[in-house]
Amino acid sequence: MTPQRLTVWTVALAVLVIAGVLLWPRLQQAPAATVDVAGQPVLGNAAAPVTMVVFEDFRCPGCQSFELNVMPDIKRDYVDSGRVRVAYFNLPVVAPVAASEHVARIGECVFRQDNAAFWEMKTPLYRSQAELGNARRAVELALTYAPGIDAGALDACLGDPSSLQAVRDDAALAVRLEVRATPTVLVNGRKVDSPTASAVRAALDAALRN
């Protein structure tokens, strides 16, 4: 082999190696996580082939934007058709975290009384996000937006340490799944790169094709 041809082959091999190094991470897909949604607020058909998990904080502005701008179309196009179910998990991250945990406990306690009431309350509670830093006002808003909820039972639940533990269990799961921000979306156990409408739709469509 001539030196010139050897040089060409060497350059070609180097290009292939570099391309492989760059493309390999993209070709390697992390295994899907197993996320148990039992005991969580769930919206949609229990037998849906695709499960979308959302980690949120009611006091998180990005979660408010996701709820108001992304979720309505996801619900209309995927959940209402019975193809996707959505499970909600708490991840209190907005300071002061104690205030975020309080609102998360309200959501947990409403859910314990009525799953449907949780989902009815969720959007208007996000719309009232600016008021959620006030603990008493947050409870008042929950009772307003979920009028069928028993106020006494809600108060008792908020005083029960198990409601706080449930919130912290969600947060512990987030740590195990390496979820560090809200909102974070997982589709069939795989983390979506970005909680944008286009990214979530692409992930749902891919999962529905598999």
Tab-separated table of C-alpha atoms in Angstrom:
chain	number	residue	atom	x	y	z
A	1	MET	CA	0.000	0.000	0.000
A	2	THR	CA	1.420	3.386	-0.992
A	3	PRO	CA	2.032	6.068	1.632
A	4	GLN	CA	-0.631	8.272	0.002
A	5	ARG	CA	-3.286	5.525	0.177
A	6	LEU	CA	-2.240	4.722	3.748
A	7	THR	CA	-2.777	8.364	4.692
A	8	VAL	CA	-6.255	8.355	3.146
A	9	TRP	CA	-7.206	5.211	5.061
A	10	THR	CA	-5.782	6.653	8.284
A	11	VAL	CA	-7.825	9.841	7.893
A	12	ALA	CA	-10.962	7.867	7.064
A	13	LEU	CA	-10.494	5.648	10.098
A	14	ALA	CA	-9.975	8.675	12.320
A	15	VAL	CA	-13.182	10.253	10.993
A	16	LEU	CA	-15.123	7.059	11.716
A	17	VAL	CA	-13.731	6.841	15.232
A	18	ILE	CA	-14.620	10.463	15.979
A	19	ALA	CA	-18.115	10.014	14.530
A	20	GLY	CA	-18.582	6.910	16.641
A	21	VAL	CA	-17.531	8.707	19.791
A	22	LEU	CA	-19.974	11.536	19.079
A	23	LEU	CA	-22.896	9.343	18.088
A	24	TRP	CA	-22.511	6.529	20.582
A	25	PRO	CA	-24.153	8.359	23.521
A	26	ARG	CA	-27.151	9.137	21.339
A	27	LEU	CA	-27.488	5.531	20.308
A	28	GLN	CA	-27.359	4.315	23.877
A	29	GLN	CA	-30.753	4.826	25.483
A	30	ALA	CA	-30.947	4.628	29.237
A	31	PRO	CA	-33.195	1.823	30.473
A	32	ALA	CA	-36.690	2.871	31.427
A	33	ALA	CA	-37.290	3.363	35.119
A	34	THR	CA	-40.078	1.503	36.870
A	35	VAL	CA	-42.400	4.041	38.475
A	36	ASP	CA	-45.204	2.688	40.644
A	37	VAL	CA	-48.169	5.070	40.361
A	38	ALA	CA	-50.318	3.249	42.917
A	39	GLY	CA	-51.422	5.687	45.590
A	40	GLN	CA	-50.858	8.714	43.354
A	41	PRO	CA	-53.356	11.068	41.709
A	42	VAL	CA	-53.982	9.603	38.256
A	43	LEU	CA	-55.872	11.164	35.372
A	44	GLY	CA	-57.209	9.045	32.541
A	45	ASN	CA	-57.805	5.440	31.609
A	46	ALA	CA	-56.225	3.075	34.130
A	47	ALA	CA	-55.581	0.617	31.287
A	48	ALA	CA	-53.926	3.181	29.005
A	49	PRO	CA	-50.862	1.751	27.229
A	50	VAL	CA	-48.734	4.802	28.061
A	51	THR	CA	-48.136	6.363	31.466
A	52	MET	CA	-46.922	9.929	31.756
A	53	VAL	CA	-45.484	10.878	35.144
A	54	VAL	CA	-45.099	14.521	36.138
A	55	PHE	CA	-43.047	15.821	39.057
A	56	GLU	CA	-44.310	19.261	40.024
A	57	ASP	CA	-44.426	21.923	42.725
A	58	PHE	CA	-47.642	23.962	42.938
A	59	ARG	CA	-45.512	27.044	43.691
A	60	CYS	CA	-43.171	26.544	40.725
A	61	PRO	CA	-43.702	29.119	37.913
A	62	GLY	CA	-42.523	26.647	35.297
A	63	CYS	CA	-45.093	24.139	36.543
A	64	GLN	CA	-47.784	26.795	36.289
A	65	SER	CA	-46.796	27.434	32.673
A	66	PHE	CA	-46.771	23.701	31.954
A	67	GLU	CA	-50.199	23.259	33.543
A	68	LEU	CA	-51.788	26.163	31.714
A	69	ASN	CA	-50.061	25.926	28.326
A	70	VAL	CA	-49.096	22.294	27.763
A	71	MET	CA	-51.427	20.054	29.758
A	72	PRO	CA	-54.742	21.139	28.152
A	73	ASP	CA	-53.644	19.893	24.726
A	74	ILE	CA	-52.051	16.742	26.174
A	75	LYS	CA	-55.303	15.972	27.964
A	76	ARG	CA	-57.415	16.615	24.879
A	77	ASP	CA	-55.260	14.737	22.385
A	78	TYR	CA	-53.912	11.850	24.472
A	79	VAL	CA	-55.677	11.424	27.819
A	80	ASP	CA	-59.283	11.901	26.743
A	81	SER	CA	-58.770	9.354	23.956
A	82	GLY	CA	-57.802	6.725	26.551
A	83	ARG	CA	-54.291	6.267	25.178
A	84	VAL	CA	-52.359	7.985	27.988
A	85	ARG	CA	-52.793	8.272	31.729
A	86	VAL	CA	-51.071	10.964	33.790
A	87	ALA	CA	-49.754	10.438	37.326
A	88	TYR	CA	-48.840	13.361	39.578
A	89	PHE	CA	-45.876	13.325	41.991
A	90	ASN	CA	-44.820	16.075	44.375
A	91	LEU	CA	-41.375	17.613	44.304
A	92	PRO	CA	-41.328	20.682	46.573
A	93	VAL	CA	-38.367	22.796	45.487
A	94	VAL	CA	-39.458	26.430	45.637
A	95	ALA	CA	-38.179	28.297	48.687
A	96	PRO	CA	-39.300	28.320	51.344
A	97	VAL	CA	-39.655	24.588	50.828
A	98	ALA	CA	-41.895	24.314	53.891
A	99	ALA	CA	-44.503	26.424	52.081
A	100	SER	CA	-44.271	24.210	49.002
A	101	GLU	CA	-44.592	21.120	51.183
A	102	HIS	CA	-47.712	22.606	52.767
A	103	VAL	CA	-49.421	23.068	49.398
A	104	ALA	CA	-48.272	19.608	48.338
A	105	ARG	CA	-49.880	18.192	51.499
A	106	ILE	CA	-53.107	19.977	50.607
A	107	GLY	CA	-53.038	18.258	47.229
A	108	GLU	CA	-52.294	14.919	48.878
A	109	CYS	CA	-55.164	15.367	51.345
A	110	VAL	CA	-57.654	16.372	48.649
A	111	PHE	CA	-56.578	13.338	46.630
A	112	ARG	CA	-57.132	11.053	49.623
A	113	GLN	CA	-60.748	12.158	49.686
A	114	ASP	CA	-61.374	12.188	45.936
A	115	ASN	CA	-59.002	11.644	43.008
A	116	ALA	CA	-61.315	13.533	40.644
A	117	ALA	CA	-61.415	16.513	43.022
A	118	PHE	CA	-57.620	16.712	42.931
A	119	TRP	CA	-57.622	17.092	39.162
A	120	GLU	CA	-60.512	19.569	39.245
A	121	MET	CA	-58.599	21.673	41.774
A	122	LYS	CA	-55.203	21.437	40.115
A	123	THR	CA	-55.546	23.983	37.310
A	124	PRO	CA	-57.308	26.744	39.282
A	125	LEU	CA	-54.825	26.260	42.115
A	126	TYR	CA	-52.014	26.914	39.662
A	127	ARG	CA	-53.853	29.993	38.426
A	128	SER	CA	-53.864	31.243	42.036
A	129	GLN	CA	-50.165	30.487	42.510
A	130	ALA	CA	-49.334	33.962	43.817
A	131	GLU	CA	-51.525	33.301	46.876
A	132	LEU	CA	-50.190	29.868	47.756
A	133	GLY	CA	-47.412	31.174	49.994
A	134	ASN	CA	-50.055	31.954	52.599
A	135	ALA	CA	-50.833	28.681	54.371
A	136	ARG	CA	-54.381	29.560	55.401
A	137	ARG	CA	-55.229	31.031	52.020
A	138	ALA	CA	-53.951	27.918	50.278
A	139	VAL	CA	-56.427	25.802	52.261
A	140	GLU	CA	-59.246	28.239	51.471
A	141	LEU	CA	-58.451	28.036	47.773
A	142	ALA	CA	-58.411	24.238	47.854
A	143	LEU	CA	-61.848	24.159	49.471
A	144	THR	CA	-63.111	26.667	46.906
A	145	TYR	CA	-61.841	24.724	43.917
A	146	ALA	CA	-62.759	21.307	45.332
A	147	PRO	CA	-66.121	22.169	46.947
A	148	GLY	CA	-67.069	18.550	47.630
A	149	ILE	CA	-64.141	18.079	49.987
A	150	ASP	CA	-64.892	17.787	53.693
A	151	ALA	CA	-63.123	20.675	55.434
A	152	GLY	CA	-62.800	18.847	58.742
A	153	ALA	CA	-61.282	15.792	57.119
A	154	LEU	CA	-58.907	18.006	55.160
A	155	ASP	CA	-57.761	19.746	58.335
A	156	ALA	CA	-57.282	16.406	60.090
A	157	CYS	CA	-55.249	15.094	57.160
A	158	LEU	CA	-53.012	18.172	57.198
A	159	GLY	CA	-52.321	17.466	60.859
A	160	ASP	CA	-51.516	13.829	60.154
A	161	PRO	CA	-47.763	13.198	59.713
A	162	SER	CA	-48.554	10.630	57.026
A	163	SER	CA	-49.509	13.363	54.550
A	164	LEU	CA	-46.105	14.996	54.947
A	165	GLN	CA	-44.422	11.607	54.648
A	166	ALA	CA	-46.280	10.950	51.384
A	167	VAL	CA	-44.951	14.221	49.976
A	168	ARG	CA	-41.426	13.410	51.086
A	169	ASP	CA	-41.693	9.904	49.650
A	170	ASP	CA	-42.440	11.488	46.271
A	171	ALA	CA	-39.397	13.719	46.667
A	172	ALA	CA	-37.243	10.730	47.622
A	173	LEU	CA	-38.377	8.934	44.474
A	174	ALA	CA	-37.361	11.989	42.468
A	175	VAL	CA	-33.868	11.739	43.939
A	176	ARG	CA	-33.640	8.061	42.996
A	177	LEU	CA	-34.759	8.876	39.454
A	178	GLU	CA	-32.273	11.779	39.283
A	179	VAL	CA	-35.111	14.251	38.833
A	180	ARG	CA	-33.743	17.593	39.944
A	181	ALA	CA	-36.146	20.188	38.565
A	182	THR	CA	-39.826	20.889	38.168
A	183	PRO	CA	-41.661	20.253	36.029
A	184	THR	CA	-40.087	16.983	34.947
A	185	VAL	CA	-41.952	14.552	32.713
A	186	LEU	CA	-41.346	10.827	32.286
A	187	VAL	CA	-43.091	8.790	29.618
A	188	ASN	CA	-43.222	5.068	30.323
A	189	GLY	CA	-40.316	5.555	32.716
A	190	ARG	CA	-38.116	7.552	30.347
A	191	LYS	CA	-37.285	11.157	31.151
A	192	VAL	CA	-38.334	13.699	28.539
A	193	ASP	CA	-35.503	16.098	27.733
A	194	SER	CA	-37.656	19.207	28.090
A	195	PRO	CA	-41.215	19.814	29.354
A	196	THR	CA	-42.175	21.638	26.165
A	197	ALA	CA	-45.304	20.707	24.252
A	198	SER	CA	-43.309	19.468	21.258
A	199	ALA	CA	-40.945	17.325	23.343
A	200	VAL	CA	-43.732	15.764	25.399
A	201	ARG	CA	-45.805	15.050	22.290
A	202	ALA	CA	-42.828	13.446	20.574
A	203	ALA	CA	-42.187	11.225	23.598
A	204	LEU	CA	-45.845	10.202	23.818
A	205	ASP	CA	-46.061	9.469	20.098
A	206	ALA	CA	-42.901	7.356	20.261
A	207	ALA	CA	-44.215	5.402	23.238
A	208	LEU	CA	-47.538	4.796	21.509
A	209	ARG	CA	-45.759	3.424	18.452
A	210	ASN	CA	-43.775	0.870	20.497
